[in-house]
Short mmCIF file of C-alpha atoms and ligand atoms in Angstrom, two decimals:
data_model
loop_
_atom_site.label_atom_id
_atom_site.label_comp_id
_atom_site.label_asym_id
_atom_site.label_seq_id
_atom_site.Cartn_x
_atom_site.Cartn_y
_atom_site.Cartn_z
CA MET A 30 9.54 11.79 10.10
CA ILE A 31 7.74 10.32 6.96
CA ASP A 32 5.36 7.22 6.77
CA LEU A 33 3.96 6.84 3.43
CA HIS A 34 2.61 3.13 3.64
CA CYS A 35 -0.36 3.26 6.22
CA HIS A 36 -3.83 1.27 6.41
CA THR A 37 -7.35 2.29 8.52
CA THR A 38 -10.55 0.62 9.33
CA PHE A 39 -11.23 1.22 5.37
CA SER A 40 -9.09 -1.54 4.99
CA ASP A 41 -7.50 -3.86 6.86
CA GLY A 42 -5.81 -1.65 10.26
CA THR A 43 -7.08 -1.38 13.08
CA LEU A 44 -6.91 2.53 13.30
CA SER A 45 -9.55 4.43 11.84
CA PRO A 46 -8.55 7.33 9.83
CA THR A 47 -8.61 10.41 12.27
CA ALA A 48 -7.22 7.89 14.84
CA LEU A 49 -3.60 7.70 12.29
CA VAL A 50 -3.24 10.79 11.89
CA THR A 51 -3.25 11.45 15.50
CA HIS A 52 -1.07 8.83 16.31
CA ALA A 53 1.02 9.57 13.34
CA ALA A 54 1.43 13.25 15.54
CA SER A 55 2.59 11.76 18.52
CA ALA A 56 4.73 9.56 17.27
CA GLY A 57 6.36 12.73 15.14
CA VAL A 58 5.05 12.02 11.36
CA ARG A 59 4.91 15.01 10.02
CA LEU A 60 3.85 13.76 6.23
CA LEU A 61 2.06 10.40 6.13
CA ALA A 62 -0.25 8.42 3.54
CA ILE A 63 -2.91 6.51 3.88
CA THR A 64 -2.47 4.08 1.16
CA ASP A 65 -5.57 1.69 1.83
CA HIS A 66 -6.12 -1.81 -0.33
CA ASP A 67 -8.43 -0.54 -3.13
CA THR A 68 -10.03 2.57 -1.59
CA VAL A 69 -9.09 6.18 -1.16
CA GLN A 70 -12.20 6.92 1.24
CA GLY A 71 -10.06 7.78 4.38
CA TRP A 72 -7.96 10.28 3.50
CA ASP A 73 -11.75 12.20 2.93
CA ILE A 74 -12.28 11.26 7.08
CA ALA A 75 -8.90 12.32 7.87
CA ILE A 76 -7.93 15.34 5.99
CA GLU A 77 -9.90 17.87 8.87
CA ALA A 78 -7.74 15.78 11.65
CA ALA A 79 -4.10 16.48 9.96
CA ARG A 80 -5.02 19.82 8.91
CA SER A 81 -5.29 20.60 12.42
CA ALA A 82 -2.89 18.16 13.79
CA GLY A 83 -0.38 20.27 11.67
CA ILE A 84 0.50 17.16 9.61
CA GLU A 85 0.85 17.19 5.87
CA LEU A 86 -1.97 14.51 4.84
CA LEU A 87 -1.53 12.35 1.06
CA CYS A 88 -4.19 10.66 -0.23
CA GLY A 89 -2.85 7.19 -1.61
CA VAL A 90 -4.01 3.64 -2.24
CA GLU A 91 -2.57 0.34 -2.25
CA LEU A 92 -3.94 -1.50 -5.82
CA SER A 93 -2.74 -5.48 -6.07
CA THR A 94 -2.06 -6.43 -9.27
CA ARG A 95 -1.01 -9.19 -11.20
CA LEU A 96 2.43 -9.83 -13.27
CA SER A 97 2.99 -12.81 -15.16
CA GLY A 98 5.54 -15.18 -13.46
CA VAL A 99 5.04 -13.99 -10.52
CA SER A 100 2.92 -16.10 -8.17
CA ARG A 101 1.94 -13.31 -5.57
CA SER A 102 0.24 -10.09 -6.09
CA VAL A 103 2.19 -7.27 -6.80
CA HIS A 104 1.43 -4.64 -4.62
CA LEU A 105 1.63 -0.93 -6.59
CA LEU A 106 1.15 2.47 -4.54
CA GLY A 107 -0.49 5.49 -6.09
CA TYR A 108 -0.60 8.82 -4.28
CA PHE A 109 -2.30 11.88 -4.79
CA SER A 110 -2.10 14.97 -4.13
CA SER A 111 -5.93 15.25 -2.99
CA ARG A 112 -9.00 12.98 -3.88
CA PRO A 113 -8.48 11.64 -7.15
CA ASP A 114 -11.07 12.13 -10.09
CA PRO A 115 -13.94 10.57 -10.11
CA ALA A 116 -12.93 8.02 -13.13
CA PHE A 117 -10.49 6.97 -10.95
CA VAL A 118 -12.93 6.63 -7.74
CA THR A 119 -15.11 4.65 -9.93
CA TRP A 120 -12.45 2.11 -10.99
CA LEU A 121 -11.79 1.05 -7.62
CA HIS A 122 -15.45 0.60 -7.19
CA GLU A 123 -14.85 -2.72 -9.67
CA LEU A 124 -11.56 -3.60 -7.63
CA GLN A 125 -14.43 -3.43 -4.92
CA GLU A 126 -16.87 -6.01 -6.38
CA SER A 127 -13.78 -8.43 -7.59
CA ARG A 128 -12.61 -7.98 -3.69
CA ARG A 129 -16.31 -9.24 -2.72
CA ILE A 130 -16.15 -12.33 -5.20
CA ARG A 131 -13.04 -13.33 -4.17
CA ASN A 132 -14.29 -13.21 -0.14
CA ALA A 133 -17.79 -14.81 -1.00
CA THR A 134 -16.00 -17.94 -2.64
CA LEU A 135 -13.01 -17.91 0.15
CA LEU A 136 -15.26 -18.17 2.88
CA ALA A 137 -17.40 -20.77 1.06
CA ARG A 138 -13.74 -22.81 0.34
CA LEU A 139 -13.67 -22.28 3.94
CA GLN A 140 -16.85 -24.24 4.61
CA GLN A 141 -15.69 -26.89 2.42
CA LEU A 142 -12.78 -27.77 4.59
CA GLY A 143 -14.94 -27.71 7.98
CA VAL A 144 -14.43 -24.78 9.72
CA ASP A 145 -17.19 -22.96 11.49
CA ALA A 146 -17.40 -19.29 9.70
CA GLN A 147 -20.30 -17.52 9.02
CA TRP A 148 -20.37 -14.37 6.74
CA SER A 149 -21.42 -12.24 9.24
CA GLU A 150 -19.25 -13.23 11.92
CA VAL A 151 -16.03 -12.29 8.82
CA ALA A 152 -17.86 -8.82 8.27
CA ALA A 153 -18.11 -8.48 11.98
CA LEU A 154 -14.47 -7.78 11.96
CA ALA A 155 -13.93 -5.71 9.56
CA GLN A 156 -15.57 -1.86 9.83
CA GLN A 157 -15.79 -1.46 6.20
CA GLN A 158 -13.99 -3.84 3.66
CA VAL A 159 -13.50 -7.09 4.15
CA GLY A 160 -9.91 -8.81 3.74
CA ARG A 161 -8.42 -11.93 4.18
CA PRO A 162 -6.81 -10.50 7.27
CA HIS A 163 -10.26 -10.59 8.71
CA PHE A 164 -10.69 -14.20 7.88
CA ALA A 165 -7.59 -14.98 9.25
CA ILE A 166 -8.70 -13.09 13.34
CA LEU A 167 -11.66 -15.22 12.97
CA LEU A 168 -9.57 -18.58 12.07
CA VAL A 169 -7.08 -17.95 15.12
CA ARG A 170 -10.21 -16.35 17.11
CA LYS A 171 -12.33 -19.67 17.17
CA GLY A 172 -8.56 -22.08 17.72
CA TYR A 173 -8.08 -23.02 14.16
CA VAL A 174 -4.51 -21.59 13.99
CA LYS A 175 -2.42 -19.89 16.21
CA ASN A 176 -1.85 -16.81 14.93
CA LEU A 177 -2.55 -14.79 11.75
CA SER A 178 0.74 -15.89 10.37
CA GLU A 179 -0.34 -19.40 10.34
CA ALA A 180 -3.99 -18.17 9.04
CA PHE A 181 -2.00 -16.82 5.95
CA GLU A 182 0.21 -19.99 5.79
CA ILE A 183 -2.16 -23.03 5.77
CA TYR A 184 -5.74 -21.26 4.56
CA LEU A 185 -5.35 -18.48 3.20
CA GLY A 186 -2.17 -17.10 1.36
CA GLU A 187 -0.83 -18.38 -2.12
CA GLY A 188 -0.19 -22.20 -1.82
CA GLY A 189 -3.01 -22.24 1.39
CA LYS A 190 -5.94 -24.46 1.56
CA ALA A 191 -8.06 -22.61 0.87
CA TRP A 192 -6.41 -19.80 -1.19
CA VAL A 193 -8.79 -18.36 -3.88
CA GLY A 194 -7.18 -15.50 -6.16
CA ARG A 195 -8.95 -13.08 -7.21
CA GLU A 196 -9.70 -10.79 -10.75
CA GLU A 197 -6.67 -8.63 -10.86
CA PRO A 198 -6.03 -5.61 -13.41
CA THR A 199 -2.64 -6.25 -14.83
CA LEU A 200 0.36 -4.44 -13.30
CA ALA A 201 0.38 -1.94 -16.97
CA GLU A 202 -3.05 -1.85 -16.18
CA ALA A 203 -2.82 -0.24 -13.00
CA LEU A 204 0.15 1.77 -13.87
CA GLU A 205 -1.30 3.57 -16.86
CA ARG A 206 -4.80 4.12 -14.47
CA LEU A 207 -2.61 5.92 -11.97
CA ARG A 208 -0.73 8.09 -14.65
CA ILE A 209 -3.88 9.13 -16.12
CA ALA A 210 -5.29 10.21 -12.73
CA GLY A 211 -2.39 12.03 -11.66
CA ALA A 212 -1.13 9.71 -9.21
CA LEU A 213 2.38 9.19 -8.81
CA SER A 214 3.08 5.17 -8.58
CA SER A 215 5.52 3.29 -6.32
CA LEU A 216 6.02 -0.44 -6.61
CA ALA A 217 5.14 -1.48 -2.90
CA HIS A 218 7.82 -3.47 -0.92
CA PRO A 219 9.69 -5.04 -4.00
CA VAL A 220 11.23 -7.71 -2.70
CA ARG A 221 8.45 -9.50 -2.14
CA ILE A 222 8.67 -9.72 -6.32
CA SER A 223 12.35 -11.38 -5.96
CA ARG A 224 15.44 -11.05 -4.04
CA ASP A 225 16.97 -11.76 -7.63
CA TRP A 226 18.46 -8.37 -7.79
CA LYS A 227 19.31 -9.18 -11.59
CA ARG A 228 15.71 -9.89 -12.47
CA LEU A 229 14.11 -7.22 -10.30
CA ASP A 230 16.44 -4.90 -12.28
CA GLN A 231 15.16 -6.24 -15.45
CA LEU A 232 11.41 -6.08 -14.05
CA ILE A 233 11.96 -2.49 -12.82
CA ALA A 234 13.82 -0.98 -15.94
CA GLU A 235 10.59 -2.27 -18.55
CA TYR A 236 8.37 -1.37 -16.11
CA ALA A 237 10.04 2.05 -15.77
CA GLY A 238 9.60 2.90 -19.47
CA ARG A 239 5.98 2.19 -19.21
CA GLY A 240 4.69 4.89 -16.19
CA LEU A 241 6.34 3.41 -13.31
CA ASN A 242 7.55 6.66 -10.92
CA ALA A 243 9.26 4.90 -8.27
CA ILE A 244 9.85 2.42 -6.27
CA GLU A 245 9.19 1.56 -2.37
CA CYS A 246 12.81 1.69 -0.70
CA TYR A 247 12.22 1.83 2.51
CA HIS A 248 9.72 -0.38 3.73
CA SER A 249 9.49 -2.35 7.40
CA GLU A 250 10.60 -5.73 5.47
CA HIS A 251 13.32 -4.36 3.98
CA SER A 252 17.02 -5.34 5.54
CA ALA A 253 19.88 -2.40 4.88
CA GLU A 254 21.22 -4.77 2.47
CA ASP A 255 17.74 -4.88 0.10
CA ILE A 256 17.48 -0.85 0.71
CA ALA A 257 21.29 0.04 -0.88
CA GLN A 258 20.26 -2.44 -3.87
CA LEU A 259 16.73 -0.70 -4.21
CA SER A 260 18.40 2.46 -3.62
CA ALA A 261 21.32 1.80 -6.74
CA LEU A 262 18.29 0.08 -8.82
CA ALA A 263 16.10 3.09 -8.46
CA ASN A 264 18.85 5.27 -9.10
CA ARG A 265 19.90 3.59 -12.63
CA HIS A 266 16.53 3.81 -13.75
CA GLY A 267 15.99 7.08 -12.37
CA LEU A 268 13.54 6.65 -10.27
CA THR A 269 12.34 8.18 -6.99
CA LEU A 270 12.60 6.63 -3.58
CA THR A 271 9.31 6.26 -1.36
CA GLY A 272 9.09 4.35 1.67
CA GLY A 273 6.20 3.60 4.87
CA SER A 274 6.17 0.96 7.52
CA ASP A 275 3.01 -0.68 6.20
CA PHE A 276 1.58 0.01 9.45
CA HIS A 277 -1.71 -2.09 10.17
CA GLY A 278 -2.38 -1.27 13.88
CA ASP A 279 -2.69 -5.25 15.64
CA THR A 280 -3.10 -6.81 12.12
CA LYS A 281 0.54 -6.05 11.70
CA PRO A 282 2.16 -6.62 15.54
CA GLY A 283 5.24 -5.08 15.82
CA VAL A 284 5.42 -2.53 13.00
CA ASN A 285 5.40 0.78 14.16
CA ILE A 286 4.41 3.70 12.24
CA GLY A 287 6.92 5.70 10.93
CA VAL A 288 9.97 3.15 12.64
CA GLY A 289 8.39 -0.11 10.99
CA LEU A 290 10.26 -3.12 13.15
CA THR A 291 12.98 -0.76 14.36
CA ARG A 292 13.27 2.79 16.50
CA SER A 293 14.79 4.21 14.03
CA PRO A 294 12.97 6.90 10.97
CA LEU A 295 12.50 4.38 8.28
CA VAL A 296 12.29 7.22 5.33
CA PRO A 297 15.12 9.61 5.46
CA ALA A 298 14.35 13.13 6.01
CA LEU A 299 15.32 14.18 3.08
CA LEU A 300 13.97 12.37 0.97
CA ALA A 301 10.60 14.64 1.89
CA ASP A 302 10.71 18.19 0.36
CA HIS A 303 11.28 15.88 -3.30
CA LEU A 304 8.42 13.27 -2.35
CA ARG A 305 6.50 16.54 -1.57
CA ALA A 306 7.33 18.50 -4.92
CA ARG A 307 6.71 14.95 -6.77
CA ILE A 308 2.97 14.69 -5.76
CA GLY A 309 2.36 18.34 -5.99
CA LEU A 310 1.38 18.23 -2.29
CA VAL A 311 0.55 21.64 -1.42
CA ARG A 312 0.70 22.53 2.34
CA SER A 313 -2.85 23.59 3.18
CA SER A 314 -0.86 27.06 4.52
CA ASP A 315 0.74 27.32 1.37
CA ARG A 316 -0.11 29.75 -1.08
CA ASN A 317 2.76 29.36 -3.68
CA ALA A 318 0.86 25.70 -4.65
CA ASP A 319 2.51 26.99 -8.69
CA SER A 320 5.50 27.94 -8.02
CA LEU A 321 5.84 24.47 -5.89
CA LEU A 322 4.63 22.35 -9.03
CA SER A 323 6.93 23.90 -11.20
CA LEU A 324 9.70 23.67 -9.41
CA ALA A 325 9.11 20.12 -9.95
CA THR A 326 8.62 19.84 -13.17
CA ARG A 327 12.33 21.72 -13.22
CA ARG A 328 14.31 19.54 -11.04
CA PRO A 329 16.99 17.21 -12.62
CA ARG A 330 16.17 13.74 -12.19
CA ARG A 331 19.05 12.64 -9.97
CA ALA A 332 17.41 15.07 -7.46
CA ALA A 333 15.04 11.88 -7.04
CA ASN A 334 17.84 9.83 -5.81
CA ARG A 335 18.74 12.29 -2.83
P1 LIG B 15 -6.53 -9.07 0.87
O1 LIG B 15 -6.04 -7.82 0.49
O2 LIG B 15 -7.66 -9.26 1.04
O3 LIG B 15 -6.04 -10.22 -0.35
O4 LIG B 15 -5.12 -9.48 1.81
C1 LIG B 15 -4.16 -8.96 1.75
C2 LIG B 15 -3.71 -8.72 3.06
O5 LIG B 15 -3.35 -9.45 4.00
C3 LIG B 15 -2.27 -8.06 2.96
O6 LIG B 15 -2.16 -6.78 2.67
C4 LIG B 15 -1.71 -8.28 4.51
O7 LIG B 15 -2.30 -6.80 4.99
C5 LIG B 15 -2.48 -9.40 4.85
N1 LIG B 15 -1.20 -10.48 4.53
C6 LIG B 15 -0.93 -10.96 3.57
N2 LIG B 15 -0.31 -12.18 3.95
C7 LIG B 15 0.26 -12.06 5.20
C8 LIG B 15 0.90 -13.20 5.83
N3 LIG B 15 1.33 -14.25 5.10
N4 LIG B 15 1.05 -12.81 7.20
C9 LIG B 15 0.46 -11.63 8.10
N5 LIG B 15 -0.81 -10.77 6.91
C10 LIG B 15 -0.77 -11.25 5.78
FE1 LIG B 16 -3.38 -5.05 3.85
FE1 LIG B 17 1.34 -4.48 0.67
ZN1 LIG B 18 0.05 -2.14 2.67
#
């Protein structure tokens, strides 16, 4: 199985990078990507575990970007064959700083609303990086809301009482940063932008011309109809298909690694070779790295949509 969208304790997931790898291996995942929000640190920790488990592990990241006319952040995935260069990592540190500023304002706003919450309590729920799900867990534990989705609906989401925006790069800037860093870029769960397929088509046409390489066609939130629409769209614009569960462990109950909300693999196994080649992934045991990469560049575009 393939799962190219997973979170660990380095962002808002509940499994450590090594626990994620072990869990993925036992679930039958063979090609895995860690795609934490704004950080690639989990990959460094997990790569050895992945080698021992015989899993191919991609280094990924999920970026929150802004796009005019879209009220929610637009999520963009980036995939690297190994750790990205220091310039890209420095840029990630800037994004983490904007997240820290947002978190402080968010806490102050919750306190103004009369919520009894201290920074130490929120921070204690996170291992590395604090995100809104950690605020959500605290709101549930303290009885302000019934569950995580209510926490987002009432307090933390766009339109929620404590909603705070965050300084985010534009989608165009994030694409350019990924391109320079040599990553494969993929638009995450595009249906969260819109299910107006014409509008999505126009948007993706524009960004395909600005460096977007792929779209996340397979995702826990995508219906069969979404998948059909998105793969047709990718086909029209010569984009690669990616997919993953968006596994977060206990922060997204019901979403299982490799299969999402279902019992069968989310991502067609046939995509594996193509994705490996596109991302330049080389198995740790593969000594013919160059041939794999040159194969990727020689491959006709249509192969992207197998
Ligand atoms: P942040 O990156 O800190 O702004 O937090 C965003 C994360 O919160 C997303 O990646 C999801 O994991 C989670 N999230 C966003 N909206 C919801 C929601 N309505 N219900 C549950 N979790 C959500
Ligand atoms: Fe998340
Ligand atoms: Fe996302
Ligand atoms: Zn995600």
